[in-house]
Structures are given as C-alpha cells and as structure tokens.
CSV table of C-alpha atoms in Angstrom, one decimal:
chain,number,residue,atom,x,y,z
L,1,UNK,CA,108.0,127.8,71.7
L,2,UNK,CA,111.5,128.5,70.3
L,3,UNK,CA,113.4,125.9,68.3
L,4,UNK,CA,116.9,125.8,66.9
L,5,UNK,CA,117.3,124.7,63.3
L,6,UNK,CA,120.4,123.9,61.4
L,7,UNK,CA,120.7,125.4,57.9
L,8,UNK,CA,123.1,122.7,56.8
L,9,UNK,CA,121.8,120.6,54.0
L,10,UNK,CA,122.8,117.0,53.3
L,11,UNK,CA,123.1,115.6,49.8
L,12,UNK,CA,121.7,112.1,49.1
L,13,UNK,CA,122.1,112.0,45.4
L,14,UNK,CA,119.5,112.2,42.7
L,15,UNK,CA,116.1,110.5,42.4
L,16,UNK,CA,114.5,110.6,38.9
L,17,UNK,CA,116.4,113.7,38.0
L,18,UNK,CA,115.7,115.5,41.3
L,19,UNK,CA,118.3,116.4,43.8
L,20,UNK,CA,117.7,114.6,47.1
L,21,UNK,CA,118.5,116.8,50.1
L,22,UNK,CA,117.8,116.8,53.8
L,23,UNK,CA,118.1,119.4,56.6
L,24,UNK,CA,116.9,120.0,60.1
L,25,UNK,CA,114.7,123.0,59.1
L,26,UNK,CA,111.2,121.5,59.4
L,27,UNK,CA,110.3,123.7,62.3
L,28,UNK,CA,108.3,122.5,65.3
L,29,UNK,CA,108.2,118.8,64.7
L,30,UNK,CA,107.7,115.8,67.1
L,31,UNK,CA,108.2,112.1,66.6
L,32,UNK,CA,105.8,111.3,69.5
L,33,UNK,CA,102.5,112.7,68.3
L,34,UNK,CA,100.7,109.5,69.2
L,35,UNK,CA,101.3,110.4,72.9
L,36,UNK,CA,98.1,112.4,72.6
L,37,UNK,CA,96.5,109.0,73.3
L,38,UNK,CA,98.4,108.7,76.5
L,39,UNK,CA,97.0,112.1,77.6
L,40,UNK,CA,93.5,111.0,76.6
L,41,UNK,CA,94.0,107.7,78.6
L,42,UNK,CA,95.1,109.7,81.6
L,43,UNK,CA,92.0,111.9,81.4
L,44,UNK,CA,89.9,108.7,81.3
L,45,UNK,CA,91.4,107.2,84.5
L,46,UNK,CA,93.1,110.2,86.2
L,47,UNK,CA,96.3,108.3,86.9
L,48,UNK,CA,98.8,111.2,86.9
L,49,UNK,CA,96.6,113.4,89.1
L,50,UNK,CA,96.0,110.8,91.7
L,51,UNK,CA,99.7,109.8,91.7
L,52,UNK,CA,100.6,113.4,92.2
L,53,UNK,CA,98.3,113.5,95.2
L,54,UNK,CA,100.5,110.9,96.8
L,55,UNK,CA,103.3,113.5,97.0
L,56,UNK,CA,103.7,116.5,99.3
L,57,UNK,CA,105.5,119.5,97.9
L,58,UNK,CA,107.2,121.6,100.5
L,59,UNK,CA,109.0,123.9,98.0
L,60,UNK,CA,108.2,127.6,98.0
L,61,UNK,CA,105.4,127.7,95.4
L,62,UNK,CA,106.2,131.3,94.4
L,63,UNK,CA,109.7,130.2,93.3
L,64,UNK,CA,109.1,126.9,91.4
L,65,UNK,CA,108.6,126.5,87.7
L,66,UNK,CA,107.5,122.9,87.5
L,67,UNK,CA,104.7,121.6,89.7
L,68,UNK,CA,104.9,118.0,91.1
L,69,UNK,CA,102.1,116.9,88.8
L,70,UNK,CA,104.1,118.1,85.8
L,71,UNK,CA,107.2,116.2,86.9
L,72,UNK,CA,105.3,113.0,87.5
L,73,UNK,CA,103.4,113.2,84.3
L,74,UNK,CA,106.6,113.9,82.4
L,75,UNK,CA,108.3,110.9,84.0
L,76,UNK,CA,105.4,108.4,83.4
L,77,UNK,CA,104.7,109.6,79.8
L,78,UNK,CA,108.4,109.6,79.0
L,79,UNK,CA,108.8,105.9,80.1
L,80,UNK,CA,105.7,105.0,78.1
L,81,UNK,CA,107.2,106.6,75.1
L,82,UNK,CA,110.4,104.7,75.4
L,83,UNK,CA,112.7,107.2,77.2
L,84,UNK,CA,114.2,105.2,80.0
L,85,UNK,CA,116.8,107.6,81.3
L,86,UNK,CA,116.6,111.0,83.0
L,87,UNK,CA,119.2,112.3,80.6
L,88,UNK,CA,116.7,112.0,77.8
L,89,UNK,CA,114.6,114.8,79.3
L,90,UNK,CA,117.2,117.4,78.7
L,91,UNK,CA,116.1,117.2,75.1
L,92,UNK,CA,112.5,116.1,75.7
L,93,UNK,CA,111.8,119.3,77.7
L,94,UNK,CA,111.8,121.2,74.4
L,95,UNK,CA,109.5,118.7,72.7
L,96,UNK,CA,106.1,120.3,72.0
L,97,UNK,CA,104.2,117.1,72.7
L,98,UNK,CA,105.6,116.9,76.2
L,99,UNK,CA,104.5,120.5,76.8
L,100,UNK,CA,101.0,119.7,75.4
L,101,UNK,CA,100.7,116.7,77.7
L,102,UNK,CA,101.8,118.9,80.7
L,103,UNK,CA,99.2,121.5,79.6
L,104,UNK,CA,102.0,124.1,79.9
L,105,UNK,CA,103.2,125.9,76.8
L,106,UNK,CA,104.9,128.9,78.4
L,107,UNK,CA,107.2,129.5,81.3
L,108,UNK,CA,107.5,132.2,83.9
L,109,UNK,CA,111.3,132.4,83.4
L,110,UNK,CA,112.8,133.0,80.0
L,111,UNK,CA,115.6,130.5,80.6
L,112,UNK,CA,113.3,127.6,81.3
L,113,UNK,CA,111.6,125.1,79.1
L,114,UNK,CA,107.8,124.3,79.6
L,115,UNK,CA,108.7,120.9,81.2
L,116,UNK,CA,111.6,119.9,83.4
L,117,UNK,CA,115.1,118.7,82.6
L,118,UNK,CA,117.1,115.9,84.1
L,119,UNK,CA,118.3,117.7,87.3
L,120,UNK,CA,114.8,118.7,88.4
L,121,UNK,CA,113.5,115.2,87.7
L,122,UNK,CA,116.4,113.7,89.6
L,123,UNK,CA,115.4,115.7,92.7
L,124,UNK,CA,111.9,114.2,92.3
L,125,UNK,CA,113.4,110.7,92.3
L,126,UNK,CA,115.4,111.5,95.4
L,127,UNK,CA,112.2,112.2,97.3
L,128,UNK,CA,111.7,110.5,100.6
L,129,UNK,CA,108.9,109.8,103.1
L,130,UNK,CA,109.6,113.0,105.0
L,131,UNK,CA,111.0,116.2,103.5
L,132,UNK,CA,114.5,117.4,104.4
L,133,UNK,CA,116.5,120.5,103.9
L,134,UNK,CA,117.7,119.4,100.5
L,135,UNK,CA,114.8,117.2,99.5
L,136,UNK,CA,111.6,119.2,99.7
L,137,UNK,CA,109.3,116.8,97.9
L,138,UNK,CA,108.0,113.9,100.0
L,139,UNK,CA,105.7,111.0,99.2
L,140,UNK,CA,103.3,108.6,100.9
L,141,UNK,CA,104.5,105.1,100.0
L,142,UNK,CA,101.2,103.4,101.2
L,143,UNK,CA,99.1,105.7,98.9
L,144,UNK,CA,101.3,104.9,95.9
L,145,UNK,CA,101.1,101.2,96.5
L,146,UNK,CA,97.3,101.4,96.8
L,147,UNK,CA,96.7,103.3,93.6
L,148,UNK,CA,97.2,100.4,91.1
L,149,UNK,CA,94.7,98.3,93.1
L,150,UNK,CA,92.2,101.2,93.0
L,151,UNK,CA,92.6,101.5,89.2
L,152,UNK,CA,92.2,97.8,88.9
L,153,UNK,CA,88.9,97.8,90.8
L,154,UNK,CA,87.6,100.8,88.8
L,155,UNK,CA,88.3,98.9,85.6
L,156,UNK,CA,85.5,96.6,86.3
L,157,UNK,CA,81.8,97.6,86.0
L,158,UNK,CA,80.8,94.8,88.3
L,159,UNK,CA,82.6,92.5,90.7
L,160,UNK,CA,83.8,89.3,89.2
L,161,UNK,CA,82.9,86.0,90.9
L,162,UNK,CA,86.6,85.0,91.1
L,163,UNK,CA,89.9,86.6,90.5
L,164,UNK,CA,93.4,85.0,90.3
L,165,UNK,CA,96.3,86.9,91.7
L,166,UNK,CA,99.7,85.8,90.3
L,167,UNK,CA,102.8,86.3,92.3
L,168,UNK,CA,106.3,86.1,91.0
L,169,UNK,CA,109.9,87.3,91.8
L,170,UNK,CA,112.4,88.2,89.1
L,171,UNK,CA,115.9,89.4,88.7
L,172,UNK,CA,116.8,93.1,88.3
L,173,UNK,CA,120.5,93.2,87.5
L,174,UNK,CA,122.4,96.1,89.3
L,175,UNK,CA,124.3,98.8,87.5
L,176,UNK,CA,127.1,99.2,90.1
L,177,UNK,CA,127.8,99.2,93.8
L,178,UNK,CA,124.3,100.2,94.9
L,179,UNK,CA,122.6,99.9,98.2
L,180,UNK,CA,121.2,96.4,98.7
L,181,UNK,CA,123.8,94.8,96.4
L,182,UNK,CA,124.0,91.0,96.7
L,183,UNK,CA,125.0,88.2,94.4
L,184,UNK,CA,122.2,85.8,93.5
L,185,UNK,CA,123.4,82.3,92.7
L,186,UNK,CA,120.4,81.2,90.6
L,187,UNK,CA,120.5,84.3,88.4
L,188,UNK,CA,124.3,84.4,88.5
L,189,UNK,CA,124.6,88.1,88.9
L,190,UNK,CA,124.3,91.0,91.4
L,191,UNK,CA,120.7,92.0,91.4
L,192,UNK,CA,117.6,93.1,93.1
L,193,UNK,CA,114.7,90.6,93.5
L,194,UNK,CA,111.4,92.6,93.0
L,195,UNK,CA,108.1,91.0,93.8
L,196,UNK,CA,105.3,91.5,91.2
L,197,UNK,CA,101.6,90.8,91.7
L,198,UNK,CA,99.3,90.7,88.7
L,199,UNK,CA,95.6,89.9,88.1
L,200,UNK,CA,95.5,89.0,84.4
L,201,UNK,CA,97.1,92.0,82.7
L,202,UNK,CA,96.5,94.3,85.6
L,203,UNK,CA,99.5,95.2,87.7
L,204,UNK,CA,98.7,95.4,91.4
L,205,UNK,CA,102.1,95.5,93.0
L,206,UNK,CA,105.8,96.1,92.2
L,207,UNK,CA,107.9,95.8,95.3
L,208,UNK,CA,111.7,96.3,95.1
L,209,UNK,CA,113.7,93.9,97.4
L,210,UNK,CA,117.3,92.9,97.8
L,211,UNK,CA,118.2,89.5,96.5
L,212,UNK,CA,119.6,88.0,99.7
L,213,UNK,CA,116.1,86.8,100.7
L,214,UNK,CA,113.7,84.0,100.0
L,215,UNK,CA,111.5,84.6,96.9
L,216,UNK,CA,108.4,84.7,99.1
L,217,UNK,CA,109.8,87.2,101.6
L,218,UNK,CA,107.2,89.9,102.3
L,219,UNK,CA,104.6,88.2,100.2
L,220,UNK,CA,102.2,87.8,103.1
L,221,UNK,CA,102.2,91.5,103.8
L,222,UNK,CA,101.8,92.4,100.1
L,223,UNK,CA,99.0,89.9,99.6
L,224,UNK,CA,97.2,91.0,102.9
L,225,UNK,CA,97.3,94.6,101.8
L,226,UNK,CA,95.9,93.9,98.3
L,227,UNK,CA,93.3,91.4,99.5
L,228,UNK,CA,92.1,93.8,102.2
L,229,UNK,CA,91.7,96.6,99.6
L,230,UNK,CA,89.9,94.3,97.1
L,231,UNK,CA,87.5,93.0,99.7
L,232,UNK,CA,86.6,96.5,100.8
L,233,UNK,CA,85.1,97.0,97.3
L,234,UNK,CA,84.3,93.4,96.4
L,235,UNK,CA,83.5,91.6,99.7
L,236,UNK,CA,82.1,88.4,98.0
L,237,UNK,CA,84.6,87.9,95.2
L,238,UNK,CA,86.6,84.7,95.5
L,239,UNK,CA,90.3,85.1,95.4
L,240,UNK,CA,92.9,82.5,94.3
L,241,UNK,CA,96.6,83.0,94.7
L,242,UNK,CA,98.8,81.4,92.1
L,243,UNK,CA,102.6,81.1,92.1
L,244,UNK,CA,105.6,78.8,91.5
L,245,UNK,CA,107.3,76.7,94.2
L,246,UNK,CA,109.2,79.6,95.6
L,247,UNK,CA,106.0,80.7,97.3
L,248,UNK,CA,104.9,77.3,98.7
L,249,UNK,CA,105.7,78.4,102.2
L,250,UNK,CA,103.9,77.6,105.4
L,251,UNK,CA,103.4,81.3,106.4
L,252,UNK,CA,101.7,82.2,103.1
L,253,UNK,CA,99.6,79.0,102.9
L,254,UNK,CA,98.5,79.4,106.6
L,255,UNK,CA,97.6,83.0,106.0
L,256,UNK,CA,95.4,82.0,103.0
L,257,UNK,CA,93.7,79.3,105.0
L,258,UNK,CA,93.0,81.7,107.9
L,259,UNK,CA,91.6,84.4,105.6
L,260,UNK,CA,89.4,82.4,103.1
L,261,UNK,CA,91.8,82.9,100.2
L,262,UNK,CA,92.5,79.9,98.0
L,263,UNK,CA,96.0,79.1,96.7
L,264,UNK,CA,97.7,77.0,94.0
L,265,UNK,CA,101.4,76.9,94.3
L,266,UNK,CA,104.1,74.8,92.6
L,267,UNK,CA,105.9,72.4,94.9
L,268,UNK,CA,109.6,71.6,94.7
L,269,UNK,CA,110.1,67.9,94.1
L,270,UNK,CA,112.0,65.7,96.5
L,271,UNK,CA,112.6,62.0,96.9
L,272,UNK,CA,109.6,61.5,99.1
L,273,UNK,CA,107.3,63.1,96.5
L,274,UNK,CA,108.7,61.2,93.6
L,275,UNK,CA,108.3,58.0,95.5
L,276,UNK,CA,104.6,58.7,95.8
L,277,UNK,CA,104.2,58.5,92.0
L,278,UNK,CA,106.4,55.6,91.1
L,279,UNK,CA,103.5,53.6,89.6
L,280,UNK,CA,102.3,56.6,87.6
L,281,UNK,CA,105.8,57.3,86.2
L,282,UNK,CA,106.1,53.6,85.2
L,283,UNK,CA,102.8,53.8,83.4
L,284,UNK,CA,103.8,57.0,81.6
L,285,UNK,CA,107.1,55.5,80.6
L,286,UNK,CA,105.4,52.4,79.1
L,287,UNK,CA,102.9,54.6,77.2
L,288,UNK,CA,105.6,56.8,75.9
L,289,UNK,CA,107.8,53.9,74.7
L,290,UNK,CA,104.8,52.4,73.0
L,291,UNK,CA,103.6,55.5,71.2
L,292,UNK,CA,106.9,57.3,70.7
L,293,UNK,CA,105.3,60.5,72.2
L,294,UNK,CA,105.4,62.1,75.6
L,295,UNK,CA,103.0,60.6,78.1
L,296,UNK,CA,101.7,61.9,81.4
L,297,UNK,CA,99.6,60.6,84.3
L,298,UNK,CA,98.2,62.5,87.3
L,299,UNK,CA,97.8,61.6,90.9
L,300,UNK,CA,95.9,63.4,93.6
L,301,UNK,CA,96.9,62.8,97.3
L,302,UNK,CA,97.2,64.3,100.7
L,303,UNK,CA,100.7,65.1,101.8
L,304,UNK,CA,102.8,67.0,104.3
L,305,UNK,CA,106.5,67.9,104.9
L,306,UNK,CA,108.3,66.3,107.7
L,307,UNK,CA,108.4,69.4,109.9
L,308,UNK,CA,107.7,72.7,108.1
L,309,UNK,CA,104.0,72.3,107.3
L,310,UNK,CA,101.4,72.6,110.1
L,311,UNK,CA,99.0,70.2,108.4
L,312,UNK,CA,98.4,67.9,105.5
L,313,UNK,CA,97.4,69.5,102.2
L,314,UNK,CA,96.2,68.5,98.8
L,315,UNK,CA,99.0,67.8,96.3
L,316,UNK,CA,98.5,67.0,92.6
L,317,UNK,CA,101.4,65.3,90.8
L,318,UNK,CA,102.1,65.2,87.1
L,319,UNK,CA,104.0,62.0,86.3
L,320,UNK,CA,105.4,62.7,82.8
L,321,UNK,CA,107.8,60.8,80.6
L,322,UNK,CA,109.3,62.8,77.8
L,323,UNK,CA,112.5,62.7,75.7
L,324,UNK,CA,113.5,59.5,77.3
L,325,UNK,CA,113.4,60.6,80.9
L,326,UNK,CA,111.0,61.3,83.8
L,327,UNK,CA,109.7,64.9,84.3
L,328,UNK,CA,107.7,64.9,87.5
L,329,UNK,CA,106.0,68.1,88.7
L,330,UNK,CA,103.9,68.9,91.8
L,331,UNK,CA,101.5,71.5,93.0
L,332,UNK,CA,99.9,72.1,96.3
L,333,UNK,CA,96.4,73.7,96.6
L,334,UNK,CA,93.5,74.5,98.9
L,335,UNK,CA,91.0,73.8,96.0
L,336,UNK,CA,88.8,70.8,96.6
L,337,UNK,CA,88.6,67.8,94.3
L,338,UNK,CA,85.0,68.6,93.5
L,339,UNK,CA,86.1,72.0,92.2
L,340,UNK,CA,88.9,70.9,90.0
L,341,UNK,CA,90.2,67.5,89.0
L,342,UNK,CA,93.9,66.7,89.0
L,343,UNK,CA,94.5,67.2,85.2
L,344,UNK,CA,92.3,70.3,85.0
L,345,UNK,CA,94.0,71.8,88.1
L,346,UNK,CA,97.5,71.4,86.6
L,347,UNK,CA,97.0,71.9,82.9
L,348,UNK,CA,94.2,74.5,82.8
L,349,UNK,CA,94.7,76.5,86.0
L,350,UNK,CA,98.3,76.2,87.2
L,351,UNK,CA,100.1,76.3,83.8
L,352,UNK,CA,98.2,79.5,82.9
L,353,UNK,CA,100.4,81.3,85.4
L,354,UNK,CA,103.2,81.3,82.8
L,355,UNK,CA,101.5,84.2,81.1
L,356,UNK,CA,102.4,86.4,84.0
L,357,UNK,CA,106.1,86.1,82.9
L,358,UNK,CA,105.1,87.9,79.7
L,359,UNK,CA,103.7,90.7,81.8
L,360,UNK,CA,107.0,91.0,83.7
L,361,UNK,CA,108.9,91.0,80.4
L,362,UNK,CA,106.7,93.9,79.2
L,363,UNK,CA,107.5,95.9,82.3
L,364,UNK,CA,111.2,95.2,82.1
L,365,UNK,CA,111.9,95.1,78.4
L,366,UNK,CA,109.3,97.6,77.1
L,367,UNK,CA,109.1,99.9,80.0
L,368,UNK,CA,112.5,99.7,81.7
L,369,UNK,CA,111.3,98.6,85.1
L,370,UNK,CA,114.8,97.2,85.6
L,371,UNK,CA,116.5,100.6,85.0
L,372,UNK,CA,117.1,100.8,88.8
L,373,UNK,CA,120.5,102.5,88.6
L,374,UNK,CA,120.1,105.1,91.4
L,375,UNK,CA,122.4,104.7,94.5
L,376,UNK,CA,119.7,104.1,97.1
L,377,UNK,CA,116.9,101.4,97.4
L,378,UNK,CA,114.4,104.2,98.1
L,379,UNK,CA,115.1,106.0,94.8
L,380,UNK,CA,115.1,102.8,92.8
L,381,UNK,CA,111.7,101.8,94.4
L,382,UNK,CA,110.4,105.2,93.1
L,383,UNK,CA,111.8,104.4,89.7
L,384,UNK,CA,110.1,101.0,89.7
L,385,UNK,CA,106.8,102.7,90.7
L,386,UNK,CA,107.1,105.1,87.8
L,387,UNK,CA,107.7,102.3,85.4
L,388,UNK,CA,104.7,100.4,86.9
L,389,UNK,CA,102.5,103.4,86.4
L,390,UNK,CA,103.6,103.6,82.8
L,391,UNK,CA,102.5,100.0,82.4
L,392,UNK,CA,99.2,100.7,84.1
L,393,UNK,CA,98.6,103.6,81.7
L,394,UNK,CA,99.3,101.7,78.6
L,395,UNK,CA,97.3,98.7,79.9
L,396,UNK,CA,94.3,101.1,80.4
L,397,UNK,CA,94.8,102.4,76.9
L,398,UNK,CA,94.7,98.9,75.5
L,399,UNK,CA,91.7,98.0,77.5
L,400,UNK,CA,89.6,101.1,76.8
L,401,UNK,CA,90.7,102.0,73.3
L,402,UNK,CA,91.9,98.8,71.6
L,403,UNK,CA,89.4,96.2,72.7
L,404,UNK,CA,87.9,94.3,69.8
L,405,UNK,CA,90.7,95.3,67.5
L,406,UNK,CA,93.7,93.5,66.2
L,407,UNK,CA,95.7,95.2,69.0
L,408,UNK,CA,93.6,94.0,71.9
L,409,UNK,CA,96.4,91.7,73.1
L,410,UNK,CA,99.4,93.7,71.8
L,411,UNK,CA,102.4,94.2,74.0
L,412,UNK,CA,103.4,97.6,75.4
L,413,UNK,CA,106.2,97.7,72.9
L,414,UNK,CA,103.9,97.1,69.9
L,415,UNK,CA,101.4,99.7,71.1
L,416,UNK,CA,104.2,102.3,71.4
L,417,UNK,CA,105.6,101.5,67.9
L,418,UNK,CA,102.2,101.5,66.2
L,419,UNK,CA,100.3,104.2,68.1
L,420,UNK,CA,102.7,106.5,69.9
L,421,UNK,CA,105.7,106.9,67.6
L,422,UNK,CA,104.1,109.1,65.0
L,423,UNK,CA,105.8,112.0,63.3
L,424,UNK,CA,103.9,115.3,63.2
L,425,UNK,CA,104.3,119.0,62.5
L,426,UNK,CA,103.1,121.1,65.5
L,427,UNK,CA,101.5,124.5,64.7
L,428,UNK,CA,100.7,126.7,67.7
L,429,UNK,CA,98.6,129.8,67.2
L,430,UNK,CA,96.6,132.1,69.4
L,431,UNK,CA,93.4,130.0,69.0
L,432,UNK,CA,94.6,126.4,68.7
L,433,UNK,CA,97.3,123.8,68.7
L,434,UNK,CA,97.3,121.8,65.5
L,435,UNK,CA,99.1,118.4,65.4
L,436,UNK,CA,99.5,117.5,61.8
L,437,UNK,CA,100.4,113.8,61.8
L,438,UNK,CA,101.9,111.9,59.0
L,439,UNK,CA,99.3,111.1,56.4
L,440,UNK,CA,101.0,107.8,55.6
L,441,UNK,CA,100.7,106.5,59.2
L,442,UNK,CA,99.8,102.7,58.9
L,443,UNK,CA,97.7,102.7,62.0
L,444,UNK,CA,95.8,105.9,61.3
L,445,UNK,CA,92.4,104.2,61.2
L,446,UNK,CA,93.0,102.3,64.4
L,447,UNK,CA,94.5,105.5,66.0
L,448,UNK,CA,91.3,107.5,65.2
L,449,UNK,CA,89.1,104.7,66.6
L,450,UNK,CA,91.2,104.7,69.8
L,451,UNK,CA,91.0,108.5,70.1
L,452,UNK,CA,87.2,108.4,69.9
L,453,UNK,CA,86.9,105.7,72.5
L,454,UNK,CA,89.2,107.5,74.9
L,455,UNK,CA,87.3,110.7,74.4
L,456,UNK,CA,84.1,109.0,75.3
L,457,UNK,CA,85.6,107.4,78.4
L,458,UNK,CA,87.0,110.8,79.5
L,459,UNK,CA,83.6,112.4,79.0
L,460,UNK,CA,81.9,109.6,81.0
L,461,UNK,CA,84.3,110.1,83.8
L,462,UNK,CA,83.8,113.9,83.9
L,463,UNK,CA,80.0,113.6,83.7
L,464,UNK,CA,78.2,114.2,87.0
L,465,UNK,CA,76.9,111.1,88.7
C-alpha cells in the first residue's frame, strides 16, 4: 500500500541538549487503530453484511472496484470514527485501517485506493428504491428499517417481561435550500423533524420528516411496524409506549388500546386541567412557604377533552410549587392504579424518559445524525440511517465488550476517544498484518479486555447451532 511522505523536517528547539525535530516520514501509520474493535463488533452481530443485503447492486460487476458491502462498511465505520463528511473519505481511502476493515488491501486498477473516495460514496447516498440509468444501486427501505429492531431482539438471550419504547421528535437544522425545507417556530430555525424510537440504549427507528407536521405524525405507523416485529419474536412481552405531550393524540392512544399496548404520555396543561388540582396546588404552596423548599402533591383522576378524545382516560397530575410559583404537570396513561400509584407513575416511570434525550444527543453530537446536508429527503434519510447504524454498532460494542467496566455507560464520543482513536504503525508483509499500537495508550488494558470479549462473541456467532 503506497504512501507519500514529506522529507521536510520541522525544528522545535532543544530538549535536554537534544534537537527536537518532526517530519511526516513515519511510514504507514494510522490514528484509528482502535477501529479494529469496530470490525470485531461487526463480526459479532453482522451489521454491515445484513445492511448490505438491503441494497441491490445493478452495476456491471466486472467493471466495479468497490462492492456495496465495502461502501456501506466504509460509511458506517467512518461515522463511528468521527468522520462526518464524504469529503473526509478522499484521504481515508488511503488509510490502512479502512482497508483492513474492508478486508481489501489491493485493487484491480492501479489508479484506485483499496476503499472508495467521496464521489463513489456520494453515488451510494443517491441510491433510490428502484435503479435508474444513472443510479444503479437501489435499496429496500422496509428492510433497512427492520434491521435495528432485529439486532435489538438478538441482543437479548430471553424475552423480557416488559419493555418501554420511548418516542421523541427533535430538530435537525437544515444546511440550505433543501427539499422539505420549512421554518419551525418552536425551534426558531429551518429544520427537519426526525422521529426517534429507543428502548433503553437500543435505537429502533430514525425516521426523517419535514417540520411542517405535528410531532406525532407517522408515529402510529412506526409503532405498529416495530410492535409487530417485536411480537413476532416475543409474543408475550408487555410493551409500554412513553413520550412527551406531543404524542398524546387520540389516534396513537386509540391504537394502543386496540392492540394491547400500554402508554404513558405527557399531557399539555390547560385551564380545565389546572382547575382540577386547585386544592393540591394550594396545599403545595402552603407546604413550600412553611419549609422554604419546593413541595409537590399528586392527584389521580379520570378526564377527557371536550371533543378530541373518544373516551375518558386516567390522568395523573403533579401539583408543584417551586421558586415562588406553581409548576403543574400532567400525564395520561393506560396503566391501572393497582399497577402504579400517582407518585410512582410520574417520578419513577415518566420522568425516566428524559434519558432518551441523551441518546438523541449521542446520535446528533457524537455521530452526526444531523449532517443531513444532501439536496433530497431521500438522500438525507439514507444519511440518517447510516448514522443510526453507526450508533447501533457502538452500542453493541459497549454492551458486549464494555459491560462490567468503567465504560459500561460511556457515551459514543467517550468510547471513540478512549478506544478507537489510537495511533499505530502498520506493517504489512506476505504472512501477516501487524498493527503496532502506541505502548502508552491509557486504555490499553480495557482495550485488550474488549478485544477478547468481542472475539468470543464472534466465535459464538460463527459456531454451528
């Protein structure tokens, strides 16, 4: 694998009588040696291979240099390593670790690198449901959407008694005059409004949507698809949907009631609701003024809107007095009083949904799920899926390799910094590829522990049943 080195040396003074110099003449060196763990994780769960199976390649196979699986792996691994833009791959295509992850050290044509550059990857992102004259790679959207749920199900040795699916919408600011461009008043910007579905740390859905819609738009279809797939594998698992007030809509609640799915949604306050808890607010105010600390009371009652709900439903109210003013909050649920009291329902079950926002931050801040800068919604949805798969890959690495360690709850950004960004000298001979990583790596012990666990998981997957 050729590399270009500069002979120029840079002078940085003297240290203890020795001249301090630097030059780009180290040979075949990578800063992403830890990515070997990503490859090991992929072998343990077969993410890239199954994602590639969702694509159909109509190119002439005798003329292509880079297979679809190589392109997809390169994109997912690149995002996981912190390379958000396609332009980064014009340099990454010469990185020895990217070639190792692709399992492809040589090329058929002398003017090609082992992995693809930005133009070839861009053609992948411009794929569509059906091939055309200029876009020969097509994909099956339904198969891509089903894959995260399949991986989630496989992550459990036995079906849990109950799972909680968290739904949320978030802003994805636009980068220009793109398809589906609308101004969102709440977020005060032009943006998309993607819908996310998580179960704990597991990402189950990432649906790109324009922002000129209700937050719950399309949620019934997404939930129905996910629940159907889960119940095919786990027919007796109890499912609870949890979301903020943007999802407390008749269509979604009625669907849940008709399909034996529980729900717990925030409920936007109004004058009628506040009037229902006047006594509780007065009691909380008196207690707060007496103790000098915030006070809260809870009330459990049956309630219905004037015309949008088809029936009365259980509502739990938190009557809180804090910082000299009332702070009432409401939730609506299908859970019975015998299953969860008012305080437990709000404080222990509903408030825990806030952790999902941290998962969305991981996707957007650590894995660039908001880098939807292509012109079309279709291409941006594919970008969002690639970022989602990078999250699923790192989540699997954390679950398999880092459980019972200090990094068991580390964010994707921390895992990248500690375990993936490791400098190494790459030596390629006829018999082996040696990745000589930095001896002073602070996470070397944990890295070795993770590598052994992933190797065991990969062997277990490959073993005959």
